[in-house]
């Protein structure tokens, strides 16, 4: 019992501590897959397809048309 209770907090503490700095230091990205659209990606990432414009605006340097994304493109995903 002692070993189980000791390992759970250690895993939780180390994984959350590792995840937080990464999220702040590097932007989140998403690689476009066949059949994706910005609204589908927004639904997957944010749970709200209507937030597709946030993704489009964050990638305005590479995207000129929100309907023209291609498999293999790597998009920056801004915080919601």
PDB file of C-alpha atoms in Angstrom:
ATOM      1  CA  UNK A   1       0.000   0.000   0.000  1.00  0.00           C
ATOM      2  CA  UNK A   2       2.735   2.456   0.863  1.00  0.00           C
ATOM      3  CA  UNK A   3       4.484   1.854  -2.464  1.00  0.00           C
ATOM      4  CA  UNK A   4       1.276   2.473  -4.438  1.00  0.00           C
ATOM      5  CA  UNK A   5       0.452   5.720  -2.660  1.00  0.00           C
ATOM      6  CA  UNK A   6       4.031   6.929  -3.061  1.00  0.00           C
ATOM      7  CA  UNK A   7       4.209   6.167  -6.793  1.00  0.00           C
ATOM      8  CA  UNK A   8       0.935   7.876  -7.704  1.00  0.00           C
ATOM      9  CA  UNK A   9       1.867  11.325  -6.362  1.00  0.00           C
ATOM     10  CA  UNK A  10       5.354  11.042  -7.851  1.00  0.00           C
ATOM     11  CA  UNK A  11       3.962  10.316 -11.325  1.00  0.00           C
ATOM     12  CA  UNK A  12       1.306  13.015 -11.100  1.00  0.00           C
ATOM     13  CA  UNK A  13       3.742  15.618  -9.834  1.00  0.00           C
ATOM     14  CA  UNK A  14       6.426  14.883 -12.393  1.00  0.00           C
ATOM     15  CA  UNK A  15       4.106  14.683 -15.394  1.00  0.00           C
ATOM     16  CA  UNK A  16       2.239  17.910 -14.599  1.00  0.00           C
ATOM     17  CA  UNK A  17       5.477  19.731 -13.818  1.00  0.00           C
ATOM     18  CA  UNK A  18       6.923  18.600 -17.141  1.00  0.00           C
ATOM     19  CA  UNK A  19       3.796  19.483 -19.104  1.00  0.00           C
ATOM     20  CA  UNK A  20       3.350  23.033 -17.847  1.00  0.00           C
ATOM     21  CA  UNK A  21       6.724  24.514 -18.900  1.00  0.00           C
ATOM     22  CA  UNK A  22       6.475  22.895 -22.343  1.00  0.00           C
ATOM     23  CA  UNK A  23       3.032  24.377 -22.910  1.00  0.00           C
ATOM     24  CA  UNK A  24       4.298  27.839 -22.034  1.00  0.00           C
ATOM     25  CA  UNK A  25       7.641  27.734 -23.850  1.00  0.00           C
ATOM     26  CA  UNK A  26       6.595  26.256 -27.195  1.00  0.00           C
ATOM     27  CA  UNK A  27       3.368  26.868 -29.100  1.00  0.00           C
ATOM     28  CA  UNK A  28       1.082  23.900 -29.622  1.00  0.00           C
ATOM     29  CA  UNK A  29       0.978  22.588 -33.175  1.00  0.00           C
ATOM     30  CA  UNK A  30      -1.243  20.267 -35.201  1.00  0.00           C
ATOM     31  CA  UNK A  31      -0.358  18.382 -38.368  1.00  0.00           C
ATOM     32  CA  UNK A  32      -3.208  18.461 -40.868  1.00  0.00           C
ATOM     33  CA  UNK A  33      -4.541  15.041 -41.859  1.00  0.00           C
ATOM     34  CA  UNK A  34      -6.576  14.013 -44.882  1.00  0.00           C
ATOM     35  CA  UNK A  35     -10.189  15.093 -44.440  1.00  0.00           C
ATOM     36  CA  UNK A  36      -9.383  17.830 -41.907  1.00  0.00           C
ATOM     37  CA  UNK A  37     -10.851  21.312 -42.002  1.00  0.00           C
ATOM     38  CA  UNK A  38     -10.182  24.201 -39.661  1.00  0.00           C
ATOM     39  CA  UNK A  39     -13.573  23.674 -38.032  1.00  0.00           C
ATOM     40  CA  UNK A  40     -12.865  19.968 -37.545  1.00  0.00           C
ATOM     41  CA  UNK A  41      -9.473  20.775 -36.001  1.00  0.00           C
ATOM     42  CA  UNK A  42     -11.094  23.404 -33.746  1.00  0.00           C
ATOM     43  CA  UNK A  43     -13.709  20.866 -32.632  1.00  0.00           C
ATOM     44  CA  UNK A  44     -10.937  18.353 -31.846  1.00  0.00           C
ATOM     45  CA  UNK A  45      -8.674  20.828 -30.029  1.00  0.00           C
ATOM     46  CA  UNK A  46     -11.143  23.181 -28.332  1.00  0.00           C
ATOM     47  CA  UNK A  47     -14.366  21.178 -28.373  1.00  0.00           C
ATOM     48  CA  UNK A  48     -15.939  24.003 -30.412  1.00  0.00           C
ATOM     49  CA  UNK A  49     -15.913  23.992 -34.219  1.00  0.00           C
ATOM     50  CA  UNK A  50     -16.791  27.686 -34.207  1.00  0.00           C
ATOM     51  CA  UNK A  51     -13.291  28.575 -32.996  1.00  0.00           C
ATOM     52  CA  UNK A  52     -11.751  27.734 -36.399  1.00  0.00           C
ATOM     53  CA  UNK A  53     -11.089  31.447 -37.000  1.00  0.00           C
ATOM     54  CA  UNK A  54      -8.614  31.528 -34.073  1.00  0.00           C
ATOM     55  CA  UNK A  55      -6.561  28.839 -35.805  1.00  0.00           C
ATOM     56  CA  UNK A  56      -6.842  30.636 -39.150  1.00  0.00           C
ATOM     57  CA  UNK A  57      -5.715  33.968 -37.674  1.00  0.00           C
ATOM     58  CA  UNK A  58      -2.809  32.347 -35.806  1.00  0.00           C
ATOM     59  CA  UNK A  59      -1.605  30.915 -39.129  1.00  0.00           C
ATOM     60  CA  UNK A  60      -2.339  33.909 -41.359  1.00  0.00           C
ATOM     61  CA  UNK A  61       1.318  34.010 -42.408  1.00  0.00           C
ATOM     62  CA  UNK A  62       0.886  30.669 -44.221  1.00  0.00           C
ATOM     63  CA  UNK A  63      -2.881  30.376 -44.773  1.00  0.00           C
ATOM     64  CA  UNK A  64      -4.605  32.743 -47.180  1.00  0.00           C
ATOM     65  CA  UNK A  65      -7.866  30.789 -47.513  1.00  0.00           C
ATOM     66  CA  UNK A  66      -9.433  28.889 -44.602  1.00  0.00           C
ATOM     67  CA  UNK A  67     -10.759  26.257 -47.004  1.00  0.00           C
ATOM     68  CA  UNK A  68      -7.313  25.446 -48.401  1.00  0.00           C
ATOM     69  CA  UNK A  69      -5.363  23.366 -45.926  1.00  0.00           C
ATOM     70  CA  UNK A  70      -3.428  20.292 -46.931  1.00  0.00           C
ATOM     71  CA  UNK A  71      -2.288  17.059 -45.270  1.00  0.00           C
ATOM     72  CA  UNK A  72       1.176  17.510 -43.817  1.00  0.00           C
ATOM     73  CA  UNK A  73       0.799  21.216 -43.050  1.00  0.00           C
ATOM     74  CA  UNK A  74       1.739  22.056 -39.479  1.00  0.00           C
ATOM     75  CA  UNK A  75      -0.549  24.648 -37.915  1.00  0.00           C
ATOM     76  CA  UNK A  76       0.016  26.660 -34.758  1.00  0.00           C
ATOM     77  CA  UNK A  77      -2.820  26.127 -32.276  1.00  0.00           C
ATOM     78  CA  UNK A  78      -3.333  29.187 -30.060  1.00  0.00           C
ATOM     79  CA  UNK A  79      -4.710  28.959 -26.540  1.00  0.00           C
ATOM     80  CA  UNK A  80      -8.494  29.079 -26.473  1.00  0.00           C
TER      81      UNK A  80
END
